[in-house]
Amino acid sequence: MRLVKVRNRLTGLLMLALLAGGCSAPTVSPPSESPSPSPYAAGPEQLIVEPADLFAGDAAKFSPFLGSYAGSVLVRYKGVKKQLSISYKVWENGKASESVVSRLSLPMGGSSANPQKDYNGEFIVSVREVKDDKDESILNSYAVTSSLKDSGGSSTSSFNVPVNRKLFTQSHMLRLHEKITIPDSTPTAVWGFAASNANAVTVTSGKSPEEEASKAPYAFVMYLALE
C-alpha cells in the first residue's frame, strides 16, 4: 500500500513538473482508483488544510523541475460542495491588491446521485520566473501552475502574474505552520513566497502566510475557499 501511495505522489509531481514548463490550458486526468478515506472528519462545509512537504522522500528528485518556488498543502473536506476556489493576491510594502486578480475553480464534488463528497487530496503550486527576452535582469512575470490532486485524479491550471521589474535578490517561502480550518466561502491564505532586493527579507517565524506577506517588500500569496 505504501508503494502505491509513493508511486501516485511521484506521478502527480512529474505531471505538474511537465505542465510548469509551458502548459497553459487546464487539463483533467482520468480517475484511477477510489479516494482514500479521510483520516479525520471535517465539519459541515468546512475545508481543513494542513502543511505538507512536497519533496519528501523520493519526491525530492522533482525539485529542479518545478520552478523557482513550489509547495503544497493537504486538503480535506466532507460535504456537498463541488468546487474549490483558488485565488491569489500580490502584497507590496504591506498592502495587498484590492481584489483577487485571478480566480480558478477545480472540481471536488460528488455525483448528482450522491452529492456527498469525502475529499482527501493535495493542492500543489509551482511558480517559475519569466525573464525579459532582451534583458535577463528584468522579471517580466511569474508563470504559476496549480493542481488539485487525489487518488481519483487531478485538475491542473496555469496563469501568469505580471511583475515587470528588476529581479529580486532575496526570497523565502510562506508556508502554513499548523492545520487550519477554512469556513465556507472564506478565502484563506495557505501558501506563498516573499521577495526583496535588500540584504535580507523580513521573516516572521510562526506567523501565517498572510501575516508574513504584510511585512515583506513583495509577496505572492495563494488562497483557498469552498464554493
Coordinates of N, CA and C in Angstrom, one line a residue, residues 7-204:
R7 N 4.1 5.9 -5.5 CA 4.0 6.0 -7.0 C 3.0 7.0 -7.4
N8 N 1.8 7.1 -6.7 CA 0.8 8.0 -7.1 C 1.3 9.5 -6.9
R9 N 2.0 9.7 -5.8 CA 2.6 11.0 -5.5 C 3.6 11.4 -6.5
L10 N 4.5 10.5 -6.9 CA 5.6 10.8 -7.8 C 5.0 11.1 -9.2
T11 N 3.9 10.3 -9.5 CA 3.2 10.5 -10.8 C 2.6 11.9 -10.9
G12 N 2.0 12.4 -9.8 CA 1.4 13.7 -9.7 C 2.5 14.8 -9.8
L13 N 3.6 14.6 -9.2 CA 4.7 15.6 -9.2 C 5.3 15.7 -10.6
L14 N 5.5 14.6 -11.3 CA 6.0 14.6 -12.6 C 5.1 15.3 -13.6
M15 N 3.8 15.1 -13.4 CA 2.8 15.7 -14.3 C 2.9 17.2 -14.1
L16 N 2.9 17.7 -12.8 CA 3.0 19.1 -12.5 C 4.3 19.7 -13.1
A17 N 5.4 19.0 -13.0 CA 6.7 19.5 -13.5 C 6.6 19.7 -15.0
L18 N 6.0 18.8 -15.7 CA 5.9 19.0 -17.2 C 5.0 20.2 -17.5
L19 N 3.9 20.3 -16.8 CA 3.0 21.4 -17.1 C 3.6 22.8 -16.7
A20 N 4.4 22.8 -15.7 CA 5.0 24.1 -15.3 C 6.0 24.6 -16.3
G21 N 6.5 23.8 -17.1 CA 7.5 24.2 -18.2 C 6.8 24.9 -19.3
G22 N 5.5 24.8 -19.5 CA 4.9 25.6 -20.6 C 3.5 25.4 -20.9
C23 N 2.8 24.5 -20.1 CA 1.4 24.3 -20.4 C 0.5 25.5 -19.9
S24 N -0.5 25.9 -20.6 CA -1.3 27.0 -20.1 C -2.8 26.6 -20.1
A25 N -3.2 25.5 -20.7 CA -4.6 25.1 -20.8 C -4.9 24.1 -19.7
P26 N -6.1 24.3 -19.0 CA -6.4 23.3 -17.9 C -6.6 21.9 -18.5
T27 N -6.1 20.9 -17.7 CA -6.2 19.6 -18.1 C -6.8 18.8 -16.9
V28 N -7.5 17.7 -17.2 CA -8.0 16.8 -16.2 C -7.6 15.4 -16.5
S29 N -7.0 14.7 -15.5 CA -6.6 13.3 -15.8 C -7.7 12.4 -15.4
P30 N -7.8 11.2 -16.0 CA -8.9 10.3 -15.7 C -8.7 9.7 -14.3
P31 N -9.9 9.3 -13.7 CA -9.8 8.6 -12.4 C -9.0 7.4 -12.5
S32 N -8.3 7.0 -11.4 CA -7.5 5.8 -11.3 C -8.1 4.8 -10.3
E33 N -8.4 5.3 -9.1 CA -9.0 4.5 -8.0 C -9.8 5.3 -7.1
S34 N -10.5 4.7 -6.2 CA -11.3 5.4 -5.2 C -10.5 6.1 -4.2
P35 N -10.8 7.4 -3.9 CA -10.0 8.1 -2.9 C -9.9 7.4 -1.6
S36 N -8.8 7.6 -0.9 CA -8.7 7.0 0.5 C -9.6 7.8 1.4
P37 N -10.0 7.1 2.5 CA -10.9 7.7 3.4 C -10.1 8.8 4.2
S38 N -10.8 9.9 4.6 CA -10.2 11.0 5.3 C -9.7 10.5 6.7
P39 N -8.5 10.9 7.1 CA -8.0 10.5 8.4 C -8.8 11.1 9.6
Y40 N -9.6 12.1 9.3 CA -10.4 12.7 10.3 C -11.6 13.4 9.6
A41 N -12.6 13.7 10.4 CA -13.8 14.2 9.8 C -13.8 15.8 9.8
A42 N -14.1 16.4 8.7 CA -14.2 17.8 8.6 C -15.6 18.2 9.0
G43 N -15.8 19.4 9.5 CA -17.1 19.8 9.9 C -17.9 20.2 8.7
P44 N -19.2 20.5 8.9 CA -20.1 20.8 7.7 C -19.6 22.0 7.0
E45 N -19.4 21.8 5.7 CA -19.0 22.9 4.8 C -17.7 23.6 5.2
Q46 N -16.8 22.8 5.8 CA -15.5 23.4 6.2 C -14.4 22.7 5.5
L47 N -13.4 23.5 5.2 CA -12.2 22.9 4.5 C -11.1 22.9 5.5
I48 N -10.5 21.7 5.6 CA -9.3 21.6 6.5 C -8.1 21.5 5.7
V49 N -7.1 22.3 6.0 CA -5.9 22.4 5.2 C -4.7 22.2 6.2
E50 N -3.7 21.4 5.8 CA -2.6 21.1 6.6 C -1.3 21.3 5.9
P51 N -0.2 21.7 6.6 CA 1.1 21.8 5.9 C 1.5 20.5 5.3
A52 N 2.3 20.5 4.3 CA 2.8 19.3 3.6 C 4.2 19.6 3.1
D53 N 5.0 18.5 2.9 CA 6.3 18.6 2.4 C 6.3 18.0 1.0
L54 N 6.3 18.9 0.0 CA 6.1 18.5 -1.4 C 7.2 17.5 -1.9
F55 N 8.4 17.7 -1.3 CA 9.6 17.0 -1.8 C 10.1 16.0 -0.8
A56 N 9.2 15.4 0.0 CA 9.6 14.4 1.0 C 10.0 13.1 0.3
G57 N 11.0 12.5 0.8 CA 11.4 11.2 0.3 C 11.9 11.2 -1.1
D58 N 11.5 10.2 -1.9 CA 11.9 10.1 -3.3 C 11.4 11.2 -4.1
A59 N 10.4 12.0 -3.7 CA 9.9 13.1 -4.5 C 10.9 14.2 -4.6
A60 N 12.0 14.2 -3.8 CA 13.0 15.3 -3.9 C 13.6 15.4 -5.3
K61 N 13.6 14.3 -6.0 CA 14.2 14.3 -7.3 C 13.5 15.3 -8.3
F62 N 12.2 15.6 -8.0 CA 11.5 16.5 -8.9 C 11.6 18.0 -8.6
S63 N 12.3 18.3 -7.5 CA 12.5 19.7 -7.1 C 13.1 20.6 -8.3
P64 N 14.1 20.2 -9.0 CA 14.6 21.1 -10.1 C 13.6 21.4 -11.2
F65 N 12.6 20.6 -11.3 CA 11.7 20.8 -12.5 C 10.5 21.7 -12.2
L66 N 10.3 22.1 -10.9 CA 9.1 22.7 -10.5 C 9.2 24.2 -10.3
G67 N 10.2 24.8 -10.9 CA 10.3 26.3 -10.9 C 11.0 26.9 -9.7
S68 N 11.1 28.2 -9.7 CA 11.8 28.9 -8.6 C 11.2 28.6 -7.2
Y69 N 9.9 28.5 -7.2 CA 9.2 28.3 -6.0 C 8.1 27.2 -6.2
A70 N 8.0 26.3 -5.2 CA 7.0 25.3 -5.3 C 6.6 24.8 -3.9
G71 N 5.4 24.4 -3.7 CA 5.0 23.9 -2.4 C 3.6 23.2 -2.5
S72 N 3.1 22.7 -1.4 CA 1.8 22.1 -1.4 C 1.2 22.1 0.0
V73 N -0.1 21.8 0.1 CA -0.8 21.6 1.3 C -1.7 20.5 1.2
L74 N -2.1 19.8 2.2 CA -3.1 18.7 2.2 C -4.4 19.3 2.4
V75 N -5.4 18.8 1.6 CA -6.8 19.4 1.6 C -7.8 18.3 2.0
R76 N -8.6 18.5 3.0 CA -9.6 17.6 3.5 C -11.0 18.3 3.5
Y77 N -12.0 17.6 3.0 CA -13.3 18.2 3.0 C -14.4 17.1 3.0
K78 N -15.4 17.2 3.8 CA -16.6 16.3 3.7 C -17.8 17.1 3.6
G79 N -18.6 17.0 2.6 CA -19.8 17.8 2.4 C -20.3 17.7 1.0
V80 N -21.2 18.6 0.5 CA -21.8 18.5 -0.8 C -21.3 19.6 -1.7
K81 N -20.3 20.4 -1.3 CA -19.7 21.4 -2.2 C -19.0 20.7 -3.3
K82 N -19.0 21.3 -4.5 CA -18.4 20.7 -5.7 C -17.1 21.4 -6.2
Q83 N -16.8 22.5 -5.7 CA -15.6 23.3 -6.2 C -14.8 23.9 -5.1
L84 N -13.5 24.0 -5.4 CA -12.6 24.7 -4.6 C -12.1 25.9 -5.3
S85 N -12.4 27.1 -4.8 CA -12.0 28.3 -5.4 C -10.5 28.6 -5.1
I86 N -9.7 28.9 -6.1 CA -8.3 29.3 -5.9 C -8.1 30.7 -6.4
S87 N -7.5 31.5 -5.6 CA -7.2 32.9 -5.9 C -5.8 33.3 -5.4
Y88 N -5.4 34.5 -5.9 CA -4.1 35.0 -5.3 C -4.2 36.5 -5.1
K89 N -3.3 37.0 -4.3 CA -3.1 38.4 -4.1 C -1.6 38.7 -4.1
V90 N -1.3 39.9 -4.6 CA 0.1 40.4 -4.6 C 0.2 41.4 -3.5
W91 N 1.2 41.2 -2.6 CA 1.4 42.2 -1.5 C 2.6 43.0 -1.8
E92 N 2.6 44.3 -1.6 CA 3.7 45.2 -1.8 C 3.8 46.2 -0.7
N93 N 4.9 46.1 0.1 CA 5.1 47.1 1.2 C 3.9 47.1 2.1
G94 N 3.4 45.9 2.5 CA 2.3 45.8 3.5 C 0.9 46.0 3.0
K95 N 0.8 46.3 1.7 CA -0.6 46.5 1.1 C -0.9 45.4 0.1
A96 N -2.1 44.8 0.1 CA -2.5 43.7 -0.8 C -3.2 44.3 -2.0
S97 N -3.3 43.7 -3.1 CA -4.1 44.1 -4.2 C -5.5 44.2 -3.7
E98 N -6.2 45.2 -4.3 CA -7.6 45.5 -3.9 C -8.5 44.3 -4.0
S99 N -8.3 43.5 -5.1 CA -9.2 42.4 -5.3 C -8.4 41.2 -5.9
V100 N -9.0 40.0 -5.9 CA -8.3 38.9 -6.4 C -8.1 39.1 -7.9
V101 N -6.9 38.9 -8.4 CA -6.6 39.2 -9.8 C -7.0 38.0 -10.6
S102 N -6.8 36.8 -10.1 CA -7.2 35.6 -10.9 C -7.9 34.6 -10.0
R103 N -9.0 34.1 -10.5 CA -9.8 33.1 -9.7 C -10.1 31.9 -10.5
L104 N -9.7 30.8 -10.0 CA -9.9 29.5 -10.7 C -10.7 28.6 -9.9
S105 N -11.4 27.6 -10.5 CA -12.2 26.7 -9.8 C -11.8 25.3 -10.2
L106 N -11.6 24.4 -9.3 CA -11.3 23.0 -9.6 C -12.3 22.1 -9.0
P107 N -12.8 21.1 -9.7 CA -13.8 20.2 -9.3 C -13.4 19.4 -8.1
M108 N -14.3 19.3 -7.1 CA -14.0 18.4 -5.9 C -15.3 17.9 -5.3
G109 N -16.3 17.6 -6.1 CA -17.6 17.2 -5.6 C -18.1 15.9 -6.0
G110 N -19.1 15.3 -5.4 CA -19.7 14.0 -5.8 C -20.6 14.1 -7.0
S111 N -21.2 13.0 -7.3 CA -22.1 13.0 -8.4 C -23.5 13.5 -8.0
S112 N -24.4 13.7 -9.0 CA -25.8 14.2 -8.7 C -26.5 13.1 -7.9
A113 N -26.2 11.9 -8.1 CA -26.9 10.8 -7.4 C -26.4 10.7 -6.0
N114 N -25.2 11.1 -5.7 CA -24.6 11.0 -4.4 C -23.7 12.3 -4.2
P115 N -24.4 13.4 -3.8 CA -23.6 14.7 -3.7 C -22.6 14.7 -2.6
Q116 N -22.7 13.8 -1.6 CA -21.8 13.9 -0.5 C -20.4 13.5 -1.0
K117 N -19.4 14.3 -0.6 CA -18.0 14.1 -1.0 C -17.1 14.0 0.2
D118 N -16.3 12.9 0.3 CA -15.3 12.8 1.3 C -14.0 13.0 0.6
Y119 N -13.5 14.2 0.6 CA -12.3 14.5 -0.2 C -11.0 14.5 0.6
N120 N -10.0 13.9 0.1 CA -8.7 13.7 0.7 C -7.6 13.9 -0.3
G121 N -7.1 15.1 -0.5 CA -6.2 15.4 -1.6 C -5.1 16.3 -1.2
E122 N -4.4 16.8 -2.3 CA -3.2 17.7 -2.1 C -3.3 18.8 -3.1
F123 N -3.1 20.1 -2.6 CA -3.1 21.2 -3.5 C -1.6 21.6 -3.7
I124 N -1.1 21.5 -5.0 CA 0.3 21.7 -5.3 C 0.4 23.0 -6.2
V125 N 1.4 23.8 -5.9 CA 1.7 25.0 -6.6 C 3.2 25.1 -7.1
S126 N 3.4 25.5 -8.3 CA 4.7 25.7 -8.8 C 4.8 27.1 -9.5
V127 N 5.8 27.9 -9.2 CA 5.9 29.2 -9.7 C 7.3 29.3 -10.4
R128 N 7.3 29.8 -11.7 CA 8.5 29.9 -12.4 C 8.7 31.3 -12.9
E129 N 9.9 31.9 -12.8 CA 10.2 33.2 -13.2 C 10.3 33.3 -14.7
V130 N 9.7 34.3 -15.3 CA 9.7 34.5 -16.7 C 10.5 35.8 -17.0
K131 N 11.7 35.7 -17.5 CA 12.6 36.9 -17.7 C 12.3 37.5 -19.1
D132 N 12.7 38.8 -19.2 CA 12.6 39.5 -20.4 C 13.6 38.9 -21.5
D133 N 13.1 38.8 -22.7 CA 14.0 38.2 -23.7 C 15.2 39.0 -24.0
K134 N 15.1 40.3 -23.9 CA 16.3 41.2 -24.3 C 17.1 41.5 -23.1
D135 N 16.6 41.5 -21.9 CA 17.3 41.8 -20.7 C 16.9 40.9 -19.6
E136 N 17.8 39.9 -19.3 CA 17.5 38.9 -18.3 C 17.5 39.4 -16.9
S137 N 17.9 40.6 -16.7 CA 17.8 41.2 -15.3 C 16.4 41.7 -15.0
I138 N 15.6 41.7 -16.0 CA 14.2 42.1 -15.8 C 13.3 40.9 -15.7
L139 N 12.5 40.9 -14.6 CA 11.5 39.9 -14.4 C 10.2 40.3 -14.9
N140 N 9.8 39.7 -16.0 CA 8.5 40.0 -16.7 C 7.3 39.6 -15.9
S141 N 7.3 38.3 -15.5 CA 6.1 37.8 -14.8 C 6.5 36.5 -14.1
Y142 N 5.5 36.0 -13.3 CA 5.6 34.7 -12.7 C 4.6 33.8 -13.5
A143 N 5.1 32.6 -13.9 CA 4.2 31.6 -14.5 C 3.8 30.6 -13.4
V144 N 2.5 30.6 -13.1 CA 2.0 29.8 -12.0 C 1.2 28.6 -12.5
T145 N 1.6 27.4 -12.0 CA 0.8 26.2 -12.3 C 0.3 25.6 -11.0
S146 N -1.0 25.4 -10.9 CA -1.5 24.8 -9.6 C -2.3 23.6 -10.0
S147 N -2.3 22.6 -9.1 CA -3.0 21.3 -9.3 C -3.7 20.9 -8.0
L148 N -4.9 20.4 -8.1 CA -5.6 19.7 -7.0 C -5.6 18.2 -7.4
K149 N -5.0 17.4 -6.5 CA -4.8 16.0 -6.8 C -5.3 15.1 -5.7
D150 N -6.0 14.0 -6.0 CA -6.2 12.9 -5.1 C -6.0 11.6 -5.8
S151 N -6.3 10.5 -5.1 CA -6.0 9.2 -5.7 C -7.0 8.9 -6.9
G152 N -8.1 9.7 -7.0 CA -9.0 9.5 -8.1 C -8.8 10.3 -9.3
G153 N -7.8 11.2 -9.3 CA -7.5 12.0 -10.5 C -6.9 13.4 -10.0
S154 N -6.9 14.3 -11.0 CA -6.3 15.6 -10.7 C -6.9 16.7 -11.7
S155 N -6.9 17.9 -11.3 CA -7.2 19.0 -12.2 C -6.0 20.0 -12.1
T156 N -5.6 20.6 -13.2 CA -4.4 21.4 -13.3 C -4.7 22.7 -14.1
S157 N -4.3 23.8 -13.7 CA -4.4 25.0 -14.5 C -3.2 25.9 -14.3
S158 N -3.0 26.8 -15.3 CA -1.9 27.7 -15.3 C -2.3 29.1 -15.6
F159 N -1.6 30.1 -15.1 CA -1.8 31.5 -15.4 C -0.5 32.3 -15.1
N160 N -0.5 33.6 -15.6 CA 0.7 34.4 -15.4 C 0.4 35.6 -14.5
V161 N 1.3 35.9 -13.7 CA 1.2 37.1 -12.8 C 2.2 38.1 -13.2
P162 N 1.8 39.3 -13.8 CA 2.8 40.3 -14.3 C 3.6 40.9 -13.1
V163 N 4.9 41.2 -13.4 CA 5.7 41.8 -12.4 C 6.4 43.0 -13.0
N164 N 7.2 42.8 -14.1 CA 7.9 43.9 -14.8 C 8.8 44.8 -13.9
R165 N 9.8 44.2 -13.4 CA 10.7 44.9 -12.6 C 12.1 44.1 -12.5
K166 N 13.1 44.7 -11.9 CA 14.3 44.0 -11.7 C 14.2 42.8 -10.9
L167 N 15.0 41.8 -11.2 CA 14.9 40.5 -10.5 C 15.2 40.7 -9.0
F168 N 14.4 40.0 -8.2 CA 14.7 40.1 -6.7 C 15.9 39.3 -6.4
T169 N 16.6 39.7 -5.4 CA 17.9 39.1 -5.0 C 17.7 38.2 -3.8
Q170 N 16.6 38.3 -3.0 CA 16.4 37.5 -1.8 C 14.9 37.1 -1.8
S171 N 14.7 35.9 -1.3 CA 13.3 35.4 -1.2 C 13.2 34.3 -0.2
H172 N 12.0 34.0 0.3 CA 11.8 32.9 1.1 C 10.3 32.4 1.0
M173 N 10.0 31.2 1.3 CA 8.7 30.6 1.2 C 7.8 31.1 2.4
L174 N 6.5 31.2 2.1 CA 5.5 31.5 3.1 C 4.6 30.2 3.2
R175 N 4.8 29.5 4.3 CA 4.1 28.2 4.5 C 3.2 28.2 5.7
L176 N 2.2 27.3 5.7 CA 1.4 27.1 6.9 C 2.3 26.4 7.9
H177 N 2.1 26.7 9.2 CA 2.9 26.1 10.3 C 2.0 25.1 11.1
E178 N 0.7 25.1 10.8 CA -0.2 24.2 11.6 C -1.5 24.0 10.7
K179 N -2.2 23.0 11.1 CA -3.5 22.7 10.5 C -4.5 23.9 10.7
I180 N -5.2 24.3 9.7 CA -6.2 25.3 9.8 C -7.6 24.8 9.3
T181 N -8.6 25.4 9.7 CA -10.0 25.2 9.2 C -10.5 26.4 8.5
I182 N -10.9 26.3 7.3 CA -11.4 27.4 6.5 C -12.9 27.4 6.4
P183 N -13.6 28.4 6.9 CA -15.1 28.4 6.9 C -15.6 28.5 5.4
D184 N -16.8 28.2 5.2 CA -17.4 28.2 3.9 C -17.3 29.6 3.2
S185 N -16.8 29.6 2.0 CA -16.7 30.8 1.2 C -15.8 31.9 1.8
T186 N -14.8 31.5 2.5 CA -13.9 32.5 3.1 C -12.5 32.3 2.6
P187 N -12.0 33.0 1.6 CA -10.7 32.8 1.0 C -9.6 33.0 2.1
T188 N -8.8 32.0 2.3 CA -7.8 32.0 3.3 C -6.4 31.7 2.8
A189 N -5.4 32.4 3.2 CA -4.0 32.2 2.7 C -3.5 30.8 3.1
V190 N -2.9 30.1 2.2 CA -2.4 28.8 2.5 C -0.9 28.6 2.1
W191 N -0.4 29.4 1.1 CA 0.9 29.3 0.6 C 1.3 30.5 -0.1
G192 N 2.6 30.8 -0.2 CA 3.1 31.9 -1.0 C 4.6 32.0 -0.8
F193 N 5.1 33.2 -1.3 CA 6.6 33.5 -1.1 C 6.7 35.0 -1.0
A194 N 7.8 35.4 -0.3 CA 8.1 36.8 -0.2 C 9.5 37.1 -0.9
A195 N 9.7 38.3 -1.4 CA 10.9 38.6 -2.1 C 11.3 40.0 -1.9
S196 N 12.6 40.3 -2.1 CA 13.1 41.6 -1.8 C 14.5 41.8 -2.5
N197 N 14.9 43.1 -2.7 CA 16.2 43.4 -3.2 C 17.1 43.9 -2.1
A198 N 16.7 43.8 -0.9 CA 17.5 44.2 0.3 C 18.4 43.0 0.6
N199 N 19.3 43.2 1.6 CA 20.2 42.2 2.0 C 19.5 41.0 2.7
A200 N 18.3 41.3 3.2 CA 17.6 40.2 3.9 C 16.1 40.5 3.8
V201 N 15.3 39.4 3.7 CA 13.9 39.5 3.7 C 13.3 39.3 5.1
T202 N 12.4 40.2 5.5 CA 11.8 40.0 6.8 C 11.1 38.7 7.0
V203 N 11.5 37.9 8.0 CA 10.8 36.6 8.2 C 10.2 36.7 9.6
T204 N 8.9 36.4 9.7 CA 8.2 36.3 11.0 C 7.9 34.9 11.3

